[in-house]
Amino acid sequence: GAGSRAFIRGAMLRTRPFTTQRIYGMGFIVIVMMIILGIHCSFVFLNWLPKLWRADAVVILFVYHMFFLNLLASFYQCVMTDPGLVPPNWGFYMGDETKRRRYCKMCNVWKPDRTHHCSICNRCILNMDHHCPWINNCVGFYNRKFFIQLLSYVYLSLTIVVVFTIPELYHRFIELTQDEDLSNKTLYCITSVIVGMAFGFSVLLLCTLTNFIKFHTKLVLENYTTIENLEREEGAKSKFDIGRRRNWEQVFGAKAWLWWLPMHTQASRPIGDGVRWRVHYTRIIDEDEECPPSG
């Protein structure tokens, strides 16, 4: 009805309030921002800004900043978007549904399917995936898209940094080894060390993120969360799996041309409400149940 639509509109735009725990956890975000800005400044100001307005420098910096600005936007959305609250009074009016409800004694609410209590946030989270200290927030129904986007934009930005720092490092290495008079190149030596460190750190992050992104993309396509994946049996299919395309749309929205956008609009928001889930039913035959004779 109109009431539930209004609740969803409000929920997808809800910002996390600043509790004491949230403020304490901002230390991790400062560390993340220092790493991001350190690599960014090294790549932009030491590598390519001195080469403007060469055509290659213009193209590389333009493409890089497209990814980098989306990285910042998705990071902001991950941190600030409320992952999803259980609607007030949900579950008290059970209607025709007779299945057992799970009750959270900490929050005093009935928990919908896939909702879990986060001990760090001290509240229940709709479709909770995991609590991520690097964004100081839970990854849940309303910000899981932003989390995957963040990983993707970090990976793409780092790929550009690594690929287009290699020729710069080679050039600097030749300069430093072949030029015998290094007395007037102290600054050049220092900047070369900074560029080298940023390159090494970027390679390390790329190696770390490769399997992490594969893992989370696979979970979305199979309609699992990290928590559910810990409990799954080998090769088991999620009961919420409704096909790879529709699983993906539950997180990223129905419009493929808006999947890149780190923002919720009516056209790009996740499909559903995080409370009710379409279930793929499979009939389980009891071992003691007599099977009809074949033939």
XYZ file of C-alpha atoms in Angstrom:
295
model
C 0.000 0.000 0.000
C 0.877 3.691 0.054
C 2.130 3.413 3.637
C 4.660 0.670 2.837
C 5.851 2.577 -0.266
C 6.382 5.686 1.870
C 8.291 3.605 4.428
C 10.563 2.161 1.714
C 11.206 5.641 0.255
C 12.129 6.901 3.717
C 14.221 3.813 4.496
C 16.355 3.970 1.365
C 17.221 7.632 2.069
C 17.751 7.193 5.816
C 21.134 8.279 7.184
C 22.780 6.509 10.107
C 22.568 8.619 13.286
C 25.858 9.504 15.009
C 25.903 7.404 18.167
C 28.927 7.228 20.507
C 29.953 3.903 18.915
C 29.787 5.457 15.448
C 32.048 8.344 16.470
C 34.616 5.985 18.070
C 34.618 3.861 14.920
C 35.488 6.813 12.684
C 39.199 6.109 13.348
C 39.106 3.307 10.758
C 37.574 5.686 8.227
C 40.401 8.183 8.803
C 42.924 5.388 8.079
C 41.067 4.409 4.884
C 40.909 8.031 3.702
C 44.631 8.526 4.381
C 45.491 5.441 2.281
C 43.150 6.502 -0.556
C 44.369 10.108 -0.616
C 48.039 9.085 -0.279
C 47.899 6.884 -3.383
C 45.722 9.440 -5.195
C 48.061 12.395 -4.532
C 51.141 10.398 -5.519
C 49.564 9.304 -8.813
C 48.035 12.664 -9.737
C 50.524 15.248 -8.447
C 53.826 13.393 -8.829
C 53.128 11.247 -11.907
C 50.731 12.930 -14.306
C 50.012 16.546 -13.361
C 53.527 17.645 -14.480
C 52.774 16.094 -17.899
C 49.649 18.172 -18.604
C 48.569 19.111 -21.253
C 49.865 16.110 -23.151
C 47.064 14.103 -24.777
C 47.885 10.887 -22.895
C 47.964 12.714 -19.537
C 44.570 14.339 -20.206
C 42.918 11.014 -21.154
C 44.460 9.051 -18.250
C 43.570 11.689 -15.635
C 40.029 12.074 -17.009
C 39.280 8.316 -16.929
C 40.973 7.911 -13.545
C 38.929 10.738 -11.985
C 35.673 9.246 -13.324
C 36.394 6.135 -11.239
C 37.893 8.046 -8.306
C 34.893 10.377 -7.855
C 32.531 7.364 -7.926
C 34.820 5.695 -5.376
C 34.414 8.671 -3.010
C 30.639 8.775 -3.579
C 30.160 5.041 -2.944
C 32.418 5.231 0.143
C 30.303 8.091 1.527
C 27.098 6.127 0.824
C 28.512 2.978 2.489
C 29.356 4.925 5.632
C 26.268 7.126 5.866
C 23.403 4.982 4.499
C 21.354 3.112 7.072
C 21.567 -0.584 6.067
C 17.950 -1.175 7.087
C 15.757 -1.033 10.201
C 13.025 -3.523 11.033
C 9.739 -1.628 10.389
C 7.938 -0.619 13.605
C 5.431 -3.217 14.852
C 6.449 -5.667 12.118
C 5.447 -9.247 12.930
C 2.953 -8.473 15.665
C 0.093 -8.878 13.217
C 0.914 -12.258 11.772
C -2.284 -12.651 9.757
C -2.427 -15.987 7.951
C 1.287 -16.632 8.299
C 1.773 -19.423 10.787
C 5.541 -19.933 10.503
C 7.597 -19.366 13.630
C 8.913 -15.829 14.042
C 12.399 -15.135 15.378
C 12.432 -12.612 18.222
C 15.345 -10.331 19.178
C 15.454 -9.846 22.945
C 17.976 -7.006 22.595
C 15.860 -4.849 20.265
C 12.468 -6.236 21.331
C 11.400 -6.788 17.724
C 10.346 -9.755 15.639
C 13.077 -10.471 13.101
C 12.147 -10.931 9.428
C 13.971 -13.550 7.361
C 17.666 -12.744 6.838
C 17.655 -10.112 9.611
C 20.358 -10.433 12.281
C 21.374 -8.510 15.378
C 24.738 -6.736 15.116
C 26.475 -6.608 18.489
C 28.696 -3.697 17.370
C 25.875 -1.512 16.007
C 23.676 -2.853 18.857
C 20.602 -3.239 16.637
C 18.977 -5.544 14.106
C 19.971 -5.130 10.439
C 17.778 -6.074 7.457
C 19.468 -8.669 5.208
C 22.672 -8.340 7.222
C 25.771 -9.368 5.253
C 28.497 -8.467 7.777
C 29.761 -5.611 9.919
C 32.611 -3.806 8.158
C 34.931 -1.742 10.401
C 36.456 0.013 7.347
C 33.144 1.748 6.645
C 32.136 1.795 10.351
C 28.769 0.372 9.371
C 26.949 -2.868 8.709
C 26.494 -4.004 5.130
C 22.772 -4.682 4.789
C 19.802 -4.354 2.456
C 20.048 -0.635 1.650
C 23.836 -0.268 1.326
C 25.041 -3.616 -0.041
C 25.003 -2.137 -3.550
C 27.248 0.715 -2.408
C 29.654 -1.772 -0.796
C 30.067 -3.760 -4.045
C 30.395 -0.489 -5.994
C 33.071 0.706 -3.555
C 35.094 -2.483 -4.052
C 34.726 -2.181 -7.838
C 35.720 1.497 -8.047
C 38.698 0.950 -5.707
C 39.816 -1.945 -7.905
C 39.435 0.009 -11.154
C 41.194 3.080 -9.739
C 44.078 0.966 -8.427
C 44.383 -0.842 -11.769
C 44.866 2.503 -13.546
C 47.379 3.608 -10.889
C 49.446 0.407 -11.232
C 49.393 0.204 -15.042
C 50.272 3.869 -15.623
C 52.849 4.127 -12.834
C 55.056 1.393 -14.350
C 56.463 3.602 -17.181
C 57.007 6.462 -14.699
C 58.930 4.188 -12.323
C 61.045 2.883 -15.207
C 61.833 6.452 -16.296
C 62.781 7.473 -12.748
C 64.965 4.371 -12.296
C 66.915 5.165 -15.497
C 67.300 8.810 -14.425
C 68.602 7.926 -10.982
C 70.999 5.165 -12.087
C 72.481 6.808 -15.188
C 72.840 10.385 -13.975
C 76.008 10.529 -11.880
C 75.322 13.987 -10.450
C 72.572 13.329 -7.901
C 73.523 16.199 -5.579
C 70.836 18.460 -7.051
C 68.243 15.668 -7.222
C 67.405 15.210 -3.555
C 63.748 16.135 -4.128
C 63.624 13.850 -7.174
C 64.925 10.950 -5.017
C 62.334 11.611 -2.320
C 59.432 11.811 -4.794
C 60.680 8.626 -6.495
C 60.576 6.777 -3.162
C 56.996 8.053 -2.565
C 55.896 6.968 -6.067
C 57.509 3.552 -5.517
C 55.790 3.086 -2.143
C 52.401 4.101 -3.561
C 52.925 1.630 -6.432
C 53.868 -1.214 -4.063
C 50.896 -0.507 -1.793
C 48.538 -0.411 -4.802
C 49.788 -3.800 -6.029
C 49.325 -5.248 -2.529
C 45.757 -3.906 -2.322
C 44.920 -5.252 -5.805
C 46.121 -8.738 -4.843
C 44.103 -8.597 -1.617
C 40.930 -7.301 -3.278
C 40.853 -9.702 -6.246
C 39.497 -12.728 -4.348
C 37.450 -10.517 -2.008
C 35.527 -9.004 -4.948
C 35.060 -12.423 -6.579
C 33.679 -13.768 -3.293
C 31.150 -10.957 -2.774
C 30.040 -10.900 -6.420
C 29.423 -14.674 -6.258
C 27.380 -14.246 -3.068
C 25.141 -11.624 -4.714
C 24.620 -13.776 -7.833
C 23.732 -16.812 -5.689
C 21.589 -14.740 -3.273
C 23.623 -15.542 -0.183
C 24.886 -13.204 2.508
C 28.252 -13.693 4.227
C 26.427 -14.892 7.367
C 24.302 -17.397 5.402
C 27.380 -18.561 3.513
C 29.046 -19.544 6.809
C 26.143 -21.906 7.517
C 25.636 -23.334 4.026
C 26.313 -26.954 3.200
C 28.724 -27.785 0.382
C 27.095 -27.060 -2.983
C 23.747 -26.117 -1.405
C 21.562 -23.620 -3.248
C 20.074 -20.691 -1.350
C 16.331 -20.950 -0.803
C 16.200 -17.257 -1.798
C 17.916 -17.931 -5.161
C 15.516 -16.774 -7.902
C 17.997 -16.735 -10.807
C 21.264 -14.848 -11.210
C 19.775 -11.824 -12.981
C 16.963 -11.343 -10.455
C 19.321 -12.003 -7.528
C 21.535 -9.200 -8.843
C 18.539 -6.878 -9.297
C 17.536 -7.400 -5.639
C 20.777 -5.600 -4.745
C 21.433 -3.280 -7.707
C 17.950 -2.501 -9.047
C 16.198 -3.412 -12.291
C 17.809 -0.804 -14.582
C 21.154 -2.158 -15.824
C 22.251 1.264 -17.104
C 22.085 2.607 -13.500
C 24.075 -0.184 -11.816
C 27.163 2.062 -11.787
C 25.386 4.887 -9.907
C 26.230 5.202 -6.172
C 22.816 6.624 -5.330
C 19.300 5.347 -4.638
C 16.584 6.637 -6.946
C 13.217 5.045 -7.690
C 14.806 3.524 -10.815
C 18.081 2.357 -9.232
C 17.050 1.242 -5.729
C 17.248 -2.429 -4.660
C 14.165 -4.491 -5.542
C 12.056 -5.431 -2.534
C 11.854 -4.077 1.006
C 14.384 -6.241 2.857
C 11.559 -7.752 4.928
C 9.628 -10.062 2.591
C 11.608 -12.396 0.322
C 10.642 -14.516 -2.655
C 11.584 -18.093 -1.825
C 12.617 -20.846 -4.225
C 10.727 -23.875 -2.888
C 12.141 -27.395 -3.204
C 10.311 -30.468 -1.907
C 12.337 -32.384 0.647
C 11.442 -36.084 0.863
C 11.784 -37.587 4.295
C 14.100 -40.592 4.369
C 11.387 -42.712 5.979
C 8.791 -41.679 3.419
C 7.930 -44.520 1.069
C 8.759 -43.741 -2.521
C 6.150 -44.920 -5.055
C 7.257 -48.024 -6.957
C 8.754 -47.220 -10.326
C 7.225 -48.623 -13.510
